[in-house]
Coordinates of C-alpha atoms in Angstrom, one line a residue:
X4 CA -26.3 0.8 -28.9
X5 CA -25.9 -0.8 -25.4
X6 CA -23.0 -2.7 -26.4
X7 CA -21.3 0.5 -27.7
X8 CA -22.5 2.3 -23.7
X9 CA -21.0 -0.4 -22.3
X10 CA -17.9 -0.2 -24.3
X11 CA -17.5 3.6 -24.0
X12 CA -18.4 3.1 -20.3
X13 CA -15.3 1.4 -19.4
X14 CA -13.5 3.4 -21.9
X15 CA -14.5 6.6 -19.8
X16 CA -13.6 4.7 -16.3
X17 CA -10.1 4.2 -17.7
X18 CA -9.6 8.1 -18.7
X19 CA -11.1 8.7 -15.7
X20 CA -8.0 6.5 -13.3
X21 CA -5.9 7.4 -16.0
X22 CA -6.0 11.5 -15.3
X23 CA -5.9 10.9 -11.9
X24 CA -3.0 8.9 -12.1
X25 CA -1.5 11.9 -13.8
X26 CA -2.9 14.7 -11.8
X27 CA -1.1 12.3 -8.7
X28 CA 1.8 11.2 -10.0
X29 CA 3.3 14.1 -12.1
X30 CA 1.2 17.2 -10.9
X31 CA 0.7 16.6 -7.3
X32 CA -2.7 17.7 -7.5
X33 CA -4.3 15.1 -5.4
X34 CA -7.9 16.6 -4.8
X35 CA -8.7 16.7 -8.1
X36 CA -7.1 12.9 -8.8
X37 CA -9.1 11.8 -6.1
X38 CA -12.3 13.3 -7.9
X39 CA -11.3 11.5 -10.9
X40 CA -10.7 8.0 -8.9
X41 CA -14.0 8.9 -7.3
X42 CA -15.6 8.9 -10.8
X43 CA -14.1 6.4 -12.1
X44 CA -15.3 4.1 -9.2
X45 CA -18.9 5.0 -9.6
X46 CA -19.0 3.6 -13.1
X47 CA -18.2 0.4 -11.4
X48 CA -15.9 -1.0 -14.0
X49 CA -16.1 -4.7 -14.6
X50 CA -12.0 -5.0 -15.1
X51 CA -11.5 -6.0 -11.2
X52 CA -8.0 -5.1 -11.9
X53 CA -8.9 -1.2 -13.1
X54 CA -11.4 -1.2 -9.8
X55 CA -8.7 -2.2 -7.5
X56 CA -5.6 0.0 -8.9
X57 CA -8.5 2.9 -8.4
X58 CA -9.3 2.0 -4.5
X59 CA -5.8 1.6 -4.0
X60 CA -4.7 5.0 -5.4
X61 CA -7.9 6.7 -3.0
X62 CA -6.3 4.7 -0.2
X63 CA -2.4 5.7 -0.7
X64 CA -4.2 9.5 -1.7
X65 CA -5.7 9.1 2.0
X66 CA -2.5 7.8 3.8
X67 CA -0.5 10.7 2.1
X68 CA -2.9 12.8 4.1
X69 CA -2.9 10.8 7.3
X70 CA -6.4 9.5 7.5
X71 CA -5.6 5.8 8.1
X72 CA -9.3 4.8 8.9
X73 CA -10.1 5.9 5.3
X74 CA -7.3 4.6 3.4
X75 CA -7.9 1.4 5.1
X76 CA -11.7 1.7 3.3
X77 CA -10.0 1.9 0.1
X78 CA -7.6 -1.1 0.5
X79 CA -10.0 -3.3 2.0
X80 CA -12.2 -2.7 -1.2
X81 CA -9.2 -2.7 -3.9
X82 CA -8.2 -5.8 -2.2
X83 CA -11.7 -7.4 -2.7
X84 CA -11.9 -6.9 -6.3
X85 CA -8.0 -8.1 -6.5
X86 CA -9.1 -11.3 -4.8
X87 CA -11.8 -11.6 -7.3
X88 CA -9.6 -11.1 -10.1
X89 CA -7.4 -13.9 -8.9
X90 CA -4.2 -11.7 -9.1
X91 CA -2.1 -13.2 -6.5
X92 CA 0.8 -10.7 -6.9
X93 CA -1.4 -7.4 -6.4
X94 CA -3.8 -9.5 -3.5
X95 CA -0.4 -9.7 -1.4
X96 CA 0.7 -6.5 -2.3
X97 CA -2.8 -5.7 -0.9
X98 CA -2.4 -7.3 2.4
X99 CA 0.7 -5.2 3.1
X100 CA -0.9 -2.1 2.1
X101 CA -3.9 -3.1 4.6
X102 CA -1.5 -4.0 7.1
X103 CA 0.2 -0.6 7.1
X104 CA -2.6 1.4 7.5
X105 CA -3.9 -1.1 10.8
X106 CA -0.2 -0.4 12.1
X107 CA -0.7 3.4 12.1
X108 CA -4.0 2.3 13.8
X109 CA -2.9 0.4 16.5
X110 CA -4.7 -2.4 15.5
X111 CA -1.2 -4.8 15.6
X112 CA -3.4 -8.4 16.1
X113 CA -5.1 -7.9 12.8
X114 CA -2.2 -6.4 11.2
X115 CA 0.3 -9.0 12.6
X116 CA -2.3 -11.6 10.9
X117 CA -2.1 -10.3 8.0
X118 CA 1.5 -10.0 7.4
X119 CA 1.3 -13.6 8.4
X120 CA -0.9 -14.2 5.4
X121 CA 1.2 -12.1 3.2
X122 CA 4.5 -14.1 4.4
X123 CA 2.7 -17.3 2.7
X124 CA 2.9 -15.6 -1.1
X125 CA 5.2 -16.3 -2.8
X126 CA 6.2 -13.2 -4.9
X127 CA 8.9 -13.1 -7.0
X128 CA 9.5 -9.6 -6.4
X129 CA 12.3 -7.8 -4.4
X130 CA 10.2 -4.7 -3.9
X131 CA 7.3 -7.0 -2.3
X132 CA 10.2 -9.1 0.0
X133 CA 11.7 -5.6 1.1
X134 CA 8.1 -3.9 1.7
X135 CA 7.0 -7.3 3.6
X136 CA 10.3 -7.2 5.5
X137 CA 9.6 -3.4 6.4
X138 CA 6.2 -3.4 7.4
X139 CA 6.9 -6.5 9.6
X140 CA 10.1 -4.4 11.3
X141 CA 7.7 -1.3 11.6
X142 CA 5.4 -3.7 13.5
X143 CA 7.7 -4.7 15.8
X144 CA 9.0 -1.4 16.5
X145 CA 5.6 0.2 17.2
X146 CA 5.5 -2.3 20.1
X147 CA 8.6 -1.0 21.1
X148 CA 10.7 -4.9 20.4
X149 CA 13.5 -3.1 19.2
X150 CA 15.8 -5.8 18.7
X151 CA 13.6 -7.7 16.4
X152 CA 12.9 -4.5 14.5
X153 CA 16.5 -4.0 13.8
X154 CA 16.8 -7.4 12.5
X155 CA 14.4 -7.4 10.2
X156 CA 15.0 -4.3 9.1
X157 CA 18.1 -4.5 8.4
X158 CA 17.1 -7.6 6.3
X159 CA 16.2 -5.3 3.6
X160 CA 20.1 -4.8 2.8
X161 CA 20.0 -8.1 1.1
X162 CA 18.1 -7.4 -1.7
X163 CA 17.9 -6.2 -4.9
X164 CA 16.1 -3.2 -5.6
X165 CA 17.0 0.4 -5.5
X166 CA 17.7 2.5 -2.5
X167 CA 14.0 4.7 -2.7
X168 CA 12.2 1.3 -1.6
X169 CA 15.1 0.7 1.2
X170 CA 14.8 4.5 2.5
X171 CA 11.8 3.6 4.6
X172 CA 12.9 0.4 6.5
X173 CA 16.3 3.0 6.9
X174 CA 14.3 5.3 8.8
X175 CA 13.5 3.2 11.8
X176 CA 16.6 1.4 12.0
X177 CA 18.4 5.3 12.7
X178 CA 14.5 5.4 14.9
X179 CA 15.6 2.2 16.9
X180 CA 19.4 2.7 17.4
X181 CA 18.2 6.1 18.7
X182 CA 15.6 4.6 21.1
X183 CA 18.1 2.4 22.4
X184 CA 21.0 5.4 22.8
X185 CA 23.2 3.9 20.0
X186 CA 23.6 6.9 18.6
X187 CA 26.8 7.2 17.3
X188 CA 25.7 3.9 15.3
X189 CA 22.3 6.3 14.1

């Protein structure tokens, strides 16, 4: 019988992410995903992966709703178990989502070390090269270096992936060419 807890325990921590996955993802209904995440986190899975993918959905469910100090609970802990697991894709993937949220809080040393950190993995991904490349751009133009931040964000042009994952770094190159009254190139 504990073997068969155990096993429905984990079981119950995957339905659990699982509905709030779909309650997030298809219904909008992100109060009650978040009470499923919360759920699922309290069973304290031992798939460091599952625990992870569940902090991270509470953190991008608290940066939907602007509370950046919270989300940045969330990704600090998903990254934890991520580093545990030894997934080198989603730790990096991690780093940027950590580095996001210390942007929006002003916190740009720790957030430029970070992306610094991130900048060393080696992902074989075009959605991690543009996001890296877009987060390090937003960096730069929250410190108001706009010519940097153009740069790089413009860097994003170059890669493969489609135009949804572009449409953020897009945003702040109109944001800089305003800033610097280039508006007829915004």
């Amino acid at each position: 019988k504990p073997i068969t807890r155990k096993l429905a325990r984990e079981e119950l921590v995957k339905a659990y992410y699982l509905m709030g996955r779909n309650l997030d993802d298809y219904h909008h209904n992100f109060a009650d995903a978040a009470d499923y995440y919360i759920k699922a986190d309290r069973l304290k899975t031992k798939d460091l992966i599952l625990r992870g993918r569940i902090n991270s959905c509470m953190g991008y469910l608290c940066k939907q709703d602007s509370c950046f100090k919270e989300a940045l609970v969330f990704y600090e802990r998903a990254n934890e178990a991520f580093a545990e697991s030894g997934n080198e894709r989603r730790y990096a993937n991690g780093l940027l989502s950590i580095a996001e949220c210390q942007i929006f809080l002003h916190q740009y040393a720790m957030a430029d070390s970070l992306l610094h950190i991130a900048e060393r993995y080696d992902v074989a991904d075009s959605i991690y090269c543009v996001r890296k490349n877009t987060l390090r751009g937003f960096w730069y133009y929250h410190q108001q270096q706009y010519d940097p931040a153009l740069l790089v964000l413009k860097s994003v042009e170059d890669y493969f992936c489609c135009a949804e994952f572009k449409c953020f770094a897009y945003q702040f190159v109109i944001q800089v060419l305003y800033n610097t009254n280039q508006l007829s190139k915004a």
